[in-house]
Coordinates of C-alpha atoms in Angstrom, one line a residue:
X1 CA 0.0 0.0 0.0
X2 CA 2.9 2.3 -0.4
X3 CA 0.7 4.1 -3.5
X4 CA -1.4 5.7 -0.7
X5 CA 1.7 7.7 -0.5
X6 CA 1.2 9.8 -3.3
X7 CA -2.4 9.8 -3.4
X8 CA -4.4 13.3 -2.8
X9 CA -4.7 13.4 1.0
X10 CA -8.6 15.2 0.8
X11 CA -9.4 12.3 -1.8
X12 CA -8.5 9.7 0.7
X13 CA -10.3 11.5 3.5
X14 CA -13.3 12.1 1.8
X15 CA -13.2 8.1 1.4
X16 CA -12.5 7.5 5.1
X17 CA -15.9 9.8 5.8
X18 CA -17.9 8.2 3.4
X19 CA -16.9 4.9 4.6
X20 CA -17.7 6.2 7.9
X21 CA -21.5 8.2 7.6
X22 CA -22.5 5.4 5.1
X23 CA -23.7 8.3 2.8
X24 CA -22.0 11.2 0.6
X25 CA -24.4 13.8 2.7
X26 CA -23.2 12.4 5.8
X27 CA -19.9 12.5 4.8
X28 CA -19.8 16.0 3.3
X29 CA -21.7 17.3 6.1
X30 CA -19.3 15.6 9.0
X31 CA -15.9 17.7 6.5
X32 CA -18.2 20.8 5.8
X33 CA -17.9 20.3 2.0
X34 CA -20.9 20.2 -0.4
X35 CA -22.1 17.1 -1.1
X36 CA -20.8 17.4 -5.4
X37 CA -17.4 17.9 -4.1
X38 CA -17.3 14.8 -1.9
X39 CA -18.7 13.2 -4.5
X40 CA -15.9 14.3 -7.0
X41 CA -12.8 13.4 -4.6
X42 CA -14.8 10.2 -4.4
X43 CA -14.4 9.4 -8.1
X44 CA -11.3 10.8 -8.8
X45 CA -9.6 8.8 -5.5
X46 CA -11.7 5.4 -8.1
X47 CA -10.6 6.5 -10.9
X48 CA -6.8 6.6 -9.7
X49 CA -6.9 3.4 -8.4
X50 CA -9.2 1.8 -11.2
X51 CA -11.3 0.4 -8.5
X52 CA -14.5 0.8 -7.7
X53 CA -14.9 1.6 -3.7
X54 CA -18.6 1.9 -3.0
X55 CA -21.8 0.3 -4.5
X56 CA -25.3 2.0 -3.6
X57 CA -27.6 -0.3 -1.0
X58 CA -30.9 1.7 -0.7
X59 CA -30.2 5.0 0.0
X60 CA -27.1 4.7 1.2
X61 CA -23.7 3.4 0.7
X62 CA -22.0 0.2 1.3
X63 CA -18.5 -0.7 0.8
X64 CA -17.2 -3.1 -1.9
X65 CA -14.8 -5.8 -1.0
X66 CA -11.9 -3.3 -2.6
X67 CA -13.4 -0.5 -0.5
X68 CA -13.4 -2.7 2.8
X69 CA -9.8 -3.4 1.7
X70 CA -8.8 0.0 1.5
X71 CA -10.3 1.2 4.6
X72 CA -8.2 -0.5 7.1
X73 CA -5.2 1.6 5.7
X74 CA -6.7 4.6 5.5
X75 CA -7.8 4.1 8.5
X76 CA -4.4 4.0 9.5
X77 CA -3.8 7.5 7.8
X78 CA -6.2 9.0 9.4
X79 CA -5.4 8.3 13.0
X80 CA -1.9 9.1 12.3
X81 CA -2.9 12.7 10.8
X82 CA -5.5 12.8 14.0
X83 CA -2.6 12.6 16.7
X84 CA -0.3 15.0 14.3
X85 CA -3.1 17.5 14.5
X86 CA -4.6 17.3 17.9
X87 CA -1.0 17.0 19.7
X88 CA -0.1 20.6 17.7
X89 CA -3.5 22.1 18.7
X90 CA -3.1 20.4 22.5
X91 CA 0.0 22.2 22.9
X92 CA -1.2 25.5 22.2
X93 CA -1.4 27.3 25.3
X94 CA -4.9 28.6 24.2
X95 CA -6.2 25.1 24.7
X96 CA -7.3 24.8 28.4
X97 CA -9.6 24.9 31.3
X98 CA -12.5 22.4 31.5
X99 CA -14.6 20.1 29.4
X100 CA -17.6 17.7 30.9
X101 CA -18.2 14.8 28.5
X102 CA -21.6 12.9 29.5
X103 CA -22.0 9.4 28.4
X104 CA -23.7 5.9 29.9
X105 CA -22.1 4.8 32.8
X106 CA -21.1 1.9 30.6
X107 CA -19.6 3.6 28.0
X108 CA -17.8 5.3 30.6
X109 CA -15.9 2.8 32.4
X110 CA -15.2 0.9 29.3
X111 CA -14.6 3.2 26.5
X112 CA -13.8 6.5 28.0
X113 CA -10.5 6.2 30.5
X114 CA -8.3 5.8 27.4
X115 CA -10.1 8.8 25.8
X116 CA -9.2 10.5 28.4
X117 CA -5.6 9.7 29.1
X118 CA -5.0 10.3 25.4
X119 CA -6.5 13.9 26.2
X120 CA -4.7 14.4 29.1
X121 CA -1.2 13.5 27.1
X122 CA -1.8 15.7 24.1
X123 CA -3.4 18.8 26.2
X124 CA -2.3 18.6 29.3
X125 CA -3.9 21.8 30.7
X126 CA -7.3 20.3 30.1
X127 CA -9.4 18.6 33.0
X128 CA -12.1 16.5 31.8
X129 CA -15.0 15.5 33.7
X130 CA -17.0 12.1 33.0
X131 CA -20.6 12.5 33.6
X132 CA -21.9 8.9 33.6
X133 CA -25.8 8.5 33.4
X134 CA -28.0 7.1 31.5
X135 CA -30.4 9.7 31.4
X136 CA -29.9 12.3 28.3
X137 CA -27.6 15.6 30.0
X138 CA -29.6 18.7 29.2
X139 CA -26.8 20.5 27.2
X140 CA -28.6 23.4 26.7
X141 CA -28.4 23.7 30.5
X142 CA -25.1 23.1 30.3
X143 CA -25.0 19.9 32.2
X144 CA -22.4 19.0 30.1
X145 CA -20.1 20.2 27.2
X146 CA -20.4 17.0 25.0
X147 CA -22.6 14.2 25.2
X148 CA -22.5 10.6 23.6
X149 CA -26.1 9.2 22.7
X150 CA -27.4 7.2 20.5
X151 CA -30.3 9.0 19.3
X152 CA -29.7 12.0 17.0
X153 CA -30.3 15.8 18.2
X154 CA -34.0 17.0 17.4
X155 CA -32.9 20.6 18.8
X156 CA -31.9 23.7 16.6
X157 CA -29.1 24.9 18.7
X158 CA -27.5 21.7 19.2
X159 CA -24.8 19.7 16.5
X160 CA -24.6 16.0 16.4
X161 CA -22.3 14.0 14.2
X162 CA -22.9 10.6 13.8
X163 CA -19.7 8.8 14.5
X164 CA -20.2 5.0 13.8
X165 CA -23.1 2.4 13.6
X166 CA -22.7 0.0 16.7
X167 CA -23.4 -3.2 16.5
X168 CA -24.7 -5.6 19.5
X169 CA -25.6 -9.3 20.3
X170 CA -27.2 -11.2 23.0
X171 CA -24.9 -12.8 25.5
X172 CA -24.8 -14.8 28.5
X173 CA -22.0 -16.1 30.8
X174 CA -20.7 -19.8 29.2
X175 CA -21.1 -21.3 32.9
X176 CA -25.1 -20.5 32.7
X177 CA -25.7 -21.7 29.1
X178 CA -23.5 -24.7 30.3
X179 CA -26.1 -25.0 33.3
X180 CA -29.3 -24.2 31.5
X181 CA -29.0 -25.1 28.0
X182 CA -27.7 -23.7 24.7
X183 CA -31.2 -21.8 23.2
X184 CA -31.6 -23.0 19.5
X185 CA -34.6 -21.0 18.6
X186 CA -35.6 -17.5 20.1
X187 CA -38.6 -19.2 21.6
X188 CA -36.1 -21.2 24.1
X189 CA -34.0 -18.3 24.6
X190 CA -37.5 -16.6 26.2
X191 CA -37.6 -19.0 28.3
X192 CA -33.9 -18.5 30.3
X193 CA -33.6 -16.2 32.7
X194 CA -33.3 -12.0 31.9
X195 CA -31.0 -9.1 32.6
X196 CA -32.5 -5.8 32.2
X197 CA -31.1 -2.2 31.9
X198 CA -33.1 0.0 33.3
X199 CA -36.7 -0.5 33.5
X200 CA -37.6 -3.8 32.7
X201 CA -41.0 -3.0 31.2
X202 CA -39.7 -1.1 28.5
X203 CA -36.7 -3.7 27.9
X204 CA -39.5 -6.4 27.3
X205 CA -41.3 -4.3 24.7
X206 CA -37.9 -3.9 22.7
X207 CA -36.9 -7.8 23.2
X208 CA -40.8 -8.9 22.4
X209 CA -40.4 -6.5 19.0
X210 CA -37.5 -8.3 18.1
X211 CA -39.4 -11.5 18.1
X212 CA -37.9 -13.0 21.4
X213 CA -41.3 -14.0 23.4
X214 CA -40.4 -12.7 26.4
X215 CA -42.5 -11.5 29.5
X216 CA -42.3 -8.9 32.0
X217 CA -41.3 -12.3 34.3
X218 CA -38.7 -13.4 32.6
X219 CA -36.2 -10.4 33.7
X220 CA -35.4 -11.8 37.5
X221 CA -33.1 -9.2 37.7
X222 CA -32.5 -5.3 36.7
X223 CA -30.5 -2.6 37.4
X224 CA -30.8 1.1 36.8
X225 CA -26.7 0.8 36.5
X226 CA -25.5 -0.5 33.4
X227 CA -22.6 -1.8 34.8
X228 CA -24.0 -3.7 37.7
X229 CA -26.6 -5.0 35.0
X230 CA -23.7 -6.1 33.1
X231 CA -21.4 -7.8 36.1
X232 CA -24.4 -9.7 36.5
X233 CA -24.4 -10.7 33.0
X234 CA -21.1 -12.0 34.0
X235 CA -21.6 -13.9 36.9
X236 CA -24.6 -16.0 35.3
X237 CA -27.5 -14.1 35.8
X238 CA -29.5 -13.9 32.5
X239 CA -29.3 -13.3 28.8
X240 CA -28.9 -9.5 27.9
X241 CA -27.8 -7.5 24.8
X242 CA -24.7 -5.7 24.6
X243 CA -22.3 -3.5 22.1
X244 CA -20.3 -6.3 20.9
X245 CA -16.9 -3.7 21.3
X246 CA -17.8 -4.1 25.3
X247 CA -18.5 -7.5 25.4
X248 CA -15.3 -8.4 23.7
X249 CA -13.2 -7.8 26.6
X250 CA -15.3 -10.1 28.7
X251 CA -14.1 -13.6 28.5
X252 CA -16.8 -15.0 30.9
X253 CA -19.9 -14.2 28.2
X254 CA -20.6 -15.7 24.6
X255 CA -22.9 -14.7 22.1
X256 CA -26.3 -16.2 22.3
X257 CA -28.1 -17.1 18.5
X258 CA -26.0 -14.4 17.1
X259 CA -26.9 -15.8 13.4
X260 CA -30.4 -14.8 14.2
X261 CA -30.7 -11.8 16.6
X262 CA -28.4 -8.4 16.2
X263 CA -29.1 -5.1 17.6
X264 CA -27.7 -2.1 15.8
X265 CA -27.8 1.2 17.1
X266 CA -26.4 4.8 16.2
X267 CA -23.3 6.5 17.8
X268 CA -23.5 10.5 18.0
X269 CA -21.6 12.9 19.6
X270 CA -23.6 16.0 20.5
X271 CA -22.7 19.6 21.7
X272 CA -24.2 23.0 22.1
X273 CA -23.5 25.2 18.4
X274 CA -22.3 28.3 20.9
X275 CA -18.9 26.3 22.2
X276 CA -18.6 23.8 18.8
X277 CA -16.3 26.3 17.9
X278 CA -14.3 26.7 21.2
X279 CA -10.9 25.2 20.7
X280 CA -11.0 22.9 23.7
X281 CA -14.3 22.0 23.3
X282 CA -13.2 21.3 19.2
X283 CA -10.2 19.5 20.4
X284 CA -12.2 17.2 22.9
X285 CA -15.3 16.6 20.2
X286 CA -12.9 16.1 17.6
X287 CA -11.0 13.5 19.5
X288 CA -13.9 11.8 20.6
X289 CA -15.2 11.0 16.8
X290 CA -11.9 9.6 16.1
X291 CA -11.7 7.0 18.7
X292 CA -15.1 6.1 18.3
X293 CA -15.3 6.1 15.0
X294 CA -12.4 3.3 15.2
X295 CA -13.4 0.8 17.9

């Protein structure tokens, strides 16, 4: 891949956003182009490499298997231009004082320290604070600077960018399945025991949607506290779904029918349009979309 070299740097970027938003709007939006010139460093980064990089899948975008080849290297690139560029901005004595970032308590303890520490090494005057709850921070209040959801920003004076499209499965600890039975069919997965985040109502409603016959009695155990939902995941408690990224570092859960079930959900990153613009808060935002973009 040493041709990648001497390719046009915006070309290849346009590619990476693209790849990224699943759409040329999304993309030109997320680089503040137009959507014809995305387009155009789209073709000309296919017509250089006489390969063709995206083929259209409704009304979006999906990667060909040349495209999905590329994209690890840019990939690459782009996280190596990302620490160029927010290590010369961090160091800018301009770039201080503090940003909140609110986020699920899950997402916090198991995404966000290394976020963090990577902040804290390229800007060292910033202090961050980590607002975990699962409730959505009122950023118009100011109850944080930046938020992670996964729902996308219905008000006027906030700006989202939709950073990557999670994917989830069903899990349970191996020693539980071992105990009660590997489900085949969703029908016998309704009947093992349930984890629930949050309110296990609404849970049910969402699992019953999805075609997994469960009842409000099947969730023996819930927890307002993602995290102690999930450690009890861990320890054998129940079936519940999970971002596969999280579930990956826990070697005590496996998937459960993951040919048949699959919960996909949207990552955004949120903030108030008065600060977008603040270099700290840019730095922090910016940074953000790159790491989550990539795990």
């Amino acid at each position: 891949m040493d041709y990648l070299s001497r390719l046009d740097w915006n070309h290849l970027r346009a590619f990476l956003a693209t790849a990224e938003t699943g759409s040329l709007s999304g993309a030109a939006k997320a680089l503040g182009l137009t959507q014809p010139t995305l387009s155009r460093q789209v073709s000309a980064l296919e017509d250089q490499l006489s390969l063709l990089l995206f083929e259209r899948v409704g009304r979006g975008l999906a990667l060909t298997g040349n495209g999905k080849d590329l994209l690890a290297h840019v990939r690459e690139m782009g996280a190596a231009a990302d620490r160029l560029a927010f290590s010369a901005i961090g160091r800018q004595s301009e770039v201080s004082g503090r940003v909140s970032i609110s986020a699920s308590d899950i997402l916090s303890h198991n995404i966000l320290p290394d976020v963090v520490a990577d902040l804290r090494r390229l800007a060292p005057q910033l202090a961050i604070e980590v607002v975990a709850t699962n409730q959505l921070s009122d950023l118009l209040r100011r109850e944080a600077d930046i938020a992670i959801r996964h729902v996308r920003p219905e008000q006027p004076n906030l700006v989202g960018r939709r950073v990557r499209e999670a994917h989830g499965l069903f899990y349970a600890a191996s020693d539980y399945l071992d105990r009660r039975g590997h489900p085949t069919t969703p029908e016998a997965m309704a009947k093992l025991d349930w984890v629930a985040f949050g309110d296990p109502a609404l849970m049910c409603g969402h699992i019953r949607a999805m075609g997994v016959p469960v009842t409000p009695d099947s969730f023996v155990v819930h927890s307002e506290n993602g995290i102690v939902a999930w450690e009890m995941v861990c320890h054998g408690m129940g079936i519940c779904p999970m971002d596969d990224v999280i579930a990956a570092k826990e070697p005590r859960v496996v998937p459960v029918l993951p040919d048949l079930l699959e919960v996909d959900f949207p990552v955004w990153l949120v903030t108030h349009r008065e600060i977008h613009n603040s270099p700290r808060i840019r730095l922090v935002f910016d940074h953000l979309a790159a790491v989550l973009a990539r795990v």
